[in-house]
Short mmCIF file of C-alpha atoms in Angstrom, two decimals:
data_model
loop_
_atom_site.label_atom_id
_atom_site.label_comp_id
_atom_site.label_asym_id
_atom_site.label_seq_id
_atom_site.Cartn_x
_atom_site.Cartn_y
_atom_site.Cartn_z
CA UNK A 1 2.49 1.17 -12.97
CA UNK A 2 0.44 -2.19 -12.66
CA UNK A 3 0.46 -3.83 -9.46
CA UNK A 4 -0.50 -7.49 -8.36
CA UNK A 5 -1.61 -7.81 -4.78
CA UNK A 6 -1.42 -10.91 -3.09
CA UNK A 7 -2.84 -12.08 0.31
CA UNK A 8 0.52 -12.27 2.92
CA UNK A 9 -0.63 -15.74 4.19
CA UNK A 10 -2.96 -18.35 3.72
CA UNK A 11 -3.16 -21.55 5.81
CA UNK A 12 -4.62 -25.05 4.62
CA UNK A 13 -4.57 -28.33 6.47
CA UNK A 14 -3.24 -31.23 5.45
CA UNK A 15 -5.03 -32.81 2.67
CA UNK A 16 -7.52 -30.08 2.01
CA UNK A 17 -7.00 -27.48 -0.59
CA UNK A 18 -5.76 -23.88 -0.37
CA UNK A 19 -6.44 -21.24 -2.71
CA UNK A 20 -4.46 -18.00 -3.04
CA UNK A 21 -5.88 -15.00 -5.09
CA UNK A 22 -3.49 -12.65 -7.26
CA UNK A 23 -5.43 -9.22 -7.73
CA UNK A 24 -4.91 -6.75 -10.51
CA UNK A 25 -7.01 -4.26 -12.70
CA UNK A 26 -8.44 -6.56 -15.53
CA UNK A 27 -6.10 -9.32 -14.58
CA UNK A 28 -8.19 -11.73 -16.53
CA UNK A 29 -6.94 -9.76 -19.76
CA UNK A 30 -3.71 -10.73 -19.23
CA UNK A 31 -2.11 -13.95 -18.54
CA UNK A 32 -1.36 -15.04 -15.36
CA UNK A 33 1.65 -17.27 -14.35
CA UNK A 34 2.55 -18.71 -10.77
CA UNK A 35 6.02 -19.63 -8.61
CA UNK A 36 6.81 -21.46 -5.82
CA UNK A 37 9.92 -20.92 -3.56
CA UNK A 38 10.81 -23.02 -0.88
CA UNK A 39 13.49 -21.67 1.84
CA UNK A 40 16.69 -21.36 0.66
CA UNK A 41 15.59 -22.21 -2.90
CA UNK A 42 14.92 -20.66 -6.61
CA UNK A 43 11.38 -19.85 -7.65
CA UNK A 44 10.34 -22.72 -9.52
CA UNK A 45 6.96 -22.68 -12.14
CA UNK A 46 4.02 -24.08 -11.29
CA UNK A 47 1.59 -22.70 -13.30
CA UNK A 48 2.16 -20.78 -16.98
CA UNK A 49 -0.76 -19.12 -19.12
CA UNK A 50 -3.40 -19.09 -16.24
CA UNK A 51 -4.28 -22.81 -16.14
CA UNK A 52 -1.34 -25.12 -17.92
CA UNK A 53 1.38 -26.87 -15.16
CA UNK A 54 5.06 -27.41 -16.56
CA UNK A 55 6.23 -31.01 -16.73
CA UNK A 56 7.00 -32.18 -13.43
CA UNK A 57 4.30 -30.08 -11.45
CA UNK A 58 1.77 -32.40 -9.69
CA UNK A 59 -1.51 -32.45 -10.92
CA UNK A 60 -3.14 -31.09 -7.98
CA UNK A 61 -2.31 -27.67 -8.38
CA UNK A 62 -4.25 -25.98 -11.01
CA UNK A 63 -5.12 -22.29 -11.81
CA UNK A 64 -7.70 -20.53 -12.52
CA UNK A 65 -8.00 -16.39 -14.22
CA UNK A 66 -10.71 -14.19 -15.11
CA UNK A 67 -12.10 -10.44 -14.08
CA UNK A 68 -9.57 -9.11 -12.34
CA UNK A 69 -8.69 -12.20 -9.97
CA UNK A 70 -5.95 -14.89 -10.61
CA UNK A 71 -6.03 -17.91 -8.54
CA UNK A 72 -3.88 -20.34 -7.69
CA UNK A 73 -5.43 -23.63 -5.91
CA UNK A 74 -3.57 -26.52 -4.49
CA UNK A 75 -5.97 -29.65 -4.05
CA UNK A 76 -4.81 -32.44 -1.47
CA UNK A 77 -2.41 -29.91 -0.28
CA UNK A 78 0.61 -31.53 1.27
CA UNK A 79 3.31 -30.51 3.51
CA UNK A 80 5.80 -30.20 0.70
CA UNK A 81 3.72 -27.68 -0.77
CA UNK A 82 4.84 -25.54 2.25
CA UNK A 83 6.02 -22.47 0.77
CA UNK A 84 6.41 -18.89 -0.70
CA UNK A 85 4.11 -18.44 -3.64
CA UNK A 86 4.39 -15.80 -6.54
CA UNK A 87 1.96 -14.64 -9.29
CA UNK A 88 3.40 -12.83 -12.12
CA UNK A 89 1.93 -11.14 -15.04
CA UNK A 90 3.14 -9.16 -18.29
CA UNK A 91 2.58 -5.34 -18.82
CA UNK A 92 3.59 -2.23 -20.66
CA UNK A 93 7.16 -4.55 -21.36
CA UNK A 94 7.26 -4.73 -18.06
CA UNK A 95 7.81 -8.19 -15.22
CA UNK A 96 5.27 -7.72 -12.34
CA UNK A 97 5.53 -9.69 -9.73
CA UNK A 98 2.72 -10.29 -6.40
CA UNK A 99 3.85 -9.63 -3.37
CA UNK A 100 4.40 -13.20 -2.74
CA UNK A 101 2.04 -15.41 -0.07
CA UNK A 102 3.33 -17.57 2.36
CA UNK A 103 1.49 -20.78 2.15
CA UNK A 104 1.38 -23.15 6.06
CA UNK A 105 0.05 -26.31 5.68
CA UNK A 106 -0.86 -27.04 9.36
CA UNK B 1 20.04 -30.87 -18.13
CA UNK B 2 18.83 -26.97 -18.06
CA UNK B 3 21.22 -25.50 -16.05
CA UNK B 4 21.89 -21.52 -15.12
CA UNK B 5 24.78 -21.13 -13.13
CA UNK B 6 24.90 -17.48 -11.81
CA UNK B 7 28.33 -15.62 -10.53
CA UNK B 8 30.37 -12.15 -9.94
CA UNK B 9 28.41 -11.57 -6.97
CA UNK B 10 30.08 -10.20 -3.40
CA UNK B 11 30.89 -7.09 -0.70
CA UNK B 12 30.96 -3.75 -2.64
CA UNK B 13 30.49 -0.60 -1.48
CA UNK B 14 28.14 2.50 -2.24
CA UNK B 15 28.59 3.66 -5.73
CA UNK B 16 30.94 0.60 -6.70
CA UNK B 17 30.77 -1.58 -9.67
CA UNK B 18 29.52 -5.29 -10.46
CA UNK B 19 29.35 -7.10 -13.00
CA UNK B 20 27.29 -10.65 -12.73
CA UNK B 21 27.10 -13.52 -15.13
CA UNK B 22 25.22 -16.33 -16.12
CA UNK B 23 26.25 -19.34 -17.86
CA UNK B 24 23.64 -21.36 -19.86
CA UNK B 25 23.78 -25.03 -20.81
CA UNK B 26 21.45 -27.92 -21.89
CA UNK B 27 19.48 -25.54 -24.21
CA UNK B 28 20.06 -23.63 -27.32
CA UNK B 29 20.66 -20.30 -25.57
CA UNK B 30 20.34 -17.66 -28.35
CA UNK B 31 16.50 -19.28 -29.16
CA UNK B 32 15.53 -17.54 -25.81
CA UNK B 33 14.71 -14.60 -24.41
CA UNK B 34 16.96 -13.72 -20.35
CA UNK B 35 16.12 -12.55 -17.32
CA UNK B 36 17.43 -11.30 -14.58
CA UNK B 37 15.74 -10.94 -11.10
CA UNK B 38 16.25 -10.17 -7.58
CA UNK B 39 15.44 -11.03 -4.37
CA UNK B 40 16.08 -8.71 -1.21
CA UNK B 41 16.80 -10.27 2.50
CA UNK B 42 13.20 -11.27 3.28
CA UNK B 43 11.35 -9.52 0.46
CA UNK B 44 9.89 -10.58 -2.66
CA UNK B 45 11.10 -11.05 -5.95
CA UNK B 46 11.37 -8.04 -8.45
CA UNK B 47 12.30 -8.40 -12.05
CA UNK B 48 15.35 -6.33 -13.05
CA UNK B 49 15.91 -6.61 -16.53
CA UNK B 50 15.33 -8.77 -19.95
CA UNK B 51 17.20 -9.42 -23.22
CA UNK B 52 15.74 -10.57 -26.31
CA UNK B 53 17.72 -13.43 -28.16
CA UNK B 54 20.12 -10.87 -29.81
CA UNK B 55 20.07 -8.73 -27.82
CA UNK B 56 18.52 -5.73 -29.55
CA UNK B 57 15.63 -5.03 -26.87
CA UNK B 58 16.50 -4.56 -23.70
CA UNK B 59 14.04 -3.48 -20.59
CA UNK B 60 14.60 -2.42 -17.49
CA UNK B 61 12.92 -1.90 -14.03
CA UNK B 62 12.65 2.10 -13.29
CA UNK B 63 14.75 1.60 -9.97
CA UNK B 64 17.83 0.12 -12.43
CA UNK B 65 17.92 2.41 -14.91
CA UNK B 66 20.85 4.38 -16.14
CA UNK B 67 22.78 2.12 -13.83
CA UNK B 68 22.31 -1.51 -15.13
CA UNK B 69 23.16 -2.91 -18.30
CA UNK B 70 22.05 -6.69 -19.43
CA UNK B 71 24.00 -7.67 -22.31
CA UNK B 72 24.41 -11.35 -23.66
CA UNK B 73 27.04 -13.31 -25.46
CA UNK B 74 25.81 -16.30 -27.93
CA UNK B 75 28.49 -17.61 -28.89
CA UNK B 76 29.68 -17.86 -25.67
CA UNK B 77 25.68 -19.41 -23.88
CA UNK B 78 26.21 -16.22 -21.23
CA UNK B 79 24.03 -13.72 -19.99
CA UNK B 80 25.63 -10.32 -18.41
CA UNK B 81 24.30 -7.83 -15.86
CA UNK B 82 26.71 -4.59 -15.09
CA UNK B 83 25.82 -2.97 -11.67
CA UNK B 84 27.16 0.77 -11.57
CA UNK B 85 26.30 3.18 -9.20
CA UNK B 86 24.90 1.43 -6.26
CA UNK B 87 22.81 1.97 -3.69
CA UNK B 88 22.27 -0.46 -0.50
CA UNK B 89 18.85 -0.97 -1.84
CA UNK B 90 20.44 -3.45 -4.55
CA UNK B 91 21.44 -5.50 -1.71
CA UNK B 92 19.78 -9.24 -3.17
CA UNK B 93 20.21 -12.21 -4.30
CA UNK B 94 20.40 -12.17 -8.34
CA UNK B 95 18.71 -14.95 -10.21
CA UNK B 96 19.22 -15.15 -14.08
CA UNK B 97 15.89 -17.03 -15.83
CA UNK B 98 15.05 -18.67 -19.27
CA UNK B 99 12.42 -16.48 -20.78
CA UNK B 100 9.49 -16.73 -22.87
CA UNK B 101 7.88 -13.93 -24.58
CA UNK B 102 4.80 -14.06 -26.19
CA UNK B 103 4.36 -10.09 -27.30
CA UNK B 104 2.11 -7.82 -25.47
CA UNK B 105 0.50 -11.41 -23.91
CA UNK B 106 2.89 -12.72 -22.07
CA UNK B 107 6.80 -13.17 -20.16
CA UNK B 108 7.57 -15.75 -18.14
CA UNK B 109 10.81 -17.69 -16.61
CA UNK B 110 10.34 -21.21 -16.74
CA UNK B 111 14.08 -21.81 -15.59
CA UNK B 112 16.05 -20.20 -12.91
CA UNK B 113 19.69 -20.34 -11.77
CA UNK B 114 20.44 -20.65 -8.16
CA UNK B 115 21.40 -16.79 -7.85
CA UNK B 116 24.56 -14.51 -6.42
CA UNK B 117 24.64 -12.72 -3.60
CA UNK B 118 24.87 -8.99 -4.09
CA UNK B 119 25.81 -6.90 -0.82
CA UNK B 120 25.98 -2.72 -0.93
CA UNK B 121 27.96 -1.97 1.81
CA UNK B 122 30.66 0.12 3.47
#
């Protein structure tokens, strides 16, 4: 079965940007999408088709997908953006989901 | 306003029945494709199972099957999920999502409900 692997933590200061990576075998053949969930909270769409943001996602996360690496960068990273974060892709009819990376902004 | 509103969750015991439900409003339910996903006490998420608009494909996650069915009602803007059979591992929080598929490129939930608690326990 296909398997994303995701980092279990990145940190990121205030106002500088973090980027988490989603890993898979030829990833970049496949579309990648990204959640956020805050404590307590649904998963919420950040990022759909590798690169495009839903209406209502700030502008300074964007994503990037190619080879077998999906990223997921958050420019100007805030302390809102504090958070459990997600990649997902499609295969075989089949929902994978990352293992999830918890994002500090410290 | 989108809105999911997930219920039928609670305290069952090993090898007990469930059945969950979603109610959709503020979109033309039967244009989309369901979801249903879970989220175990400190773990990640996990997809569970998907519906197409009417509800003649149907997938499920290996860990489910035999035991879960999704099922939807148009007319009625609902999505289903019956639980038989189980185990303390489907101990989670259930979220129903909006869907989109895009054939062998892509699936994606672009709306979530809130979720219902789901506790396998004696």
């Amino acid at each position: 079965s296909y398997e994303l692997t995701q980092p279990p933590s990145v940190s990121v200061s205030p106002g500088q940007t973090a980027s988490i990576t989603c890993s898979g075998d030829k990833l970049g053949d496949k579309y990648a999408f990204w959640y956020h969930q805050k404590p307590g909270q649904s998963p919420v769409l950040v990022i759909y088709e590798d690169i495009k943001r839903p209406s209502g996602i700030p502008e300074r996360f964007s994503g990037s997908n190619s080879g077998n690496t999906a990223t997921l960068t958050i420019s100007g990273t805030q302390a809102m953006d504090e958070a459990d974060y997600y990649c997902q892709a499609w295969d075989s009819s089949t929902v994978v989901f990352g293992g999830g990376t918890k994002l500090t902004v410290l | 306003e989108v809105q999911l509103v997930e219920s039928g969750g609670g305290l069952v015991q090993p090898g007990g029945s469930l059945r969950l439900s979603c109610a959709a409003s503020g979109f033309t339910f039967s244009s989309y494709w369901m979801s249903w996903v879970r989220q175990a006490p400190g773990k990640g998420l996990e997809w569970v199972a998907n519906i197409k608009q009417d509800g003649s494909e149907k997938y499920y996650v290996d860990s489910v099957k035999g035991r879960f069915t999704i099922s939807r009602d148009n007319a009625k803007n609902s999505l289903y999920l019956q639980m038989n059979s189980l185990r303390a591992e489907d101990t989670a929080v259930y979220y129903c999502a909006r869907s989109h598929w895009g054939g062998p490129s892509y699936y994606y939930m672009d709306v979530w409900g809130k979720g219902t608690t789901v506790t396998v326990s004696s």
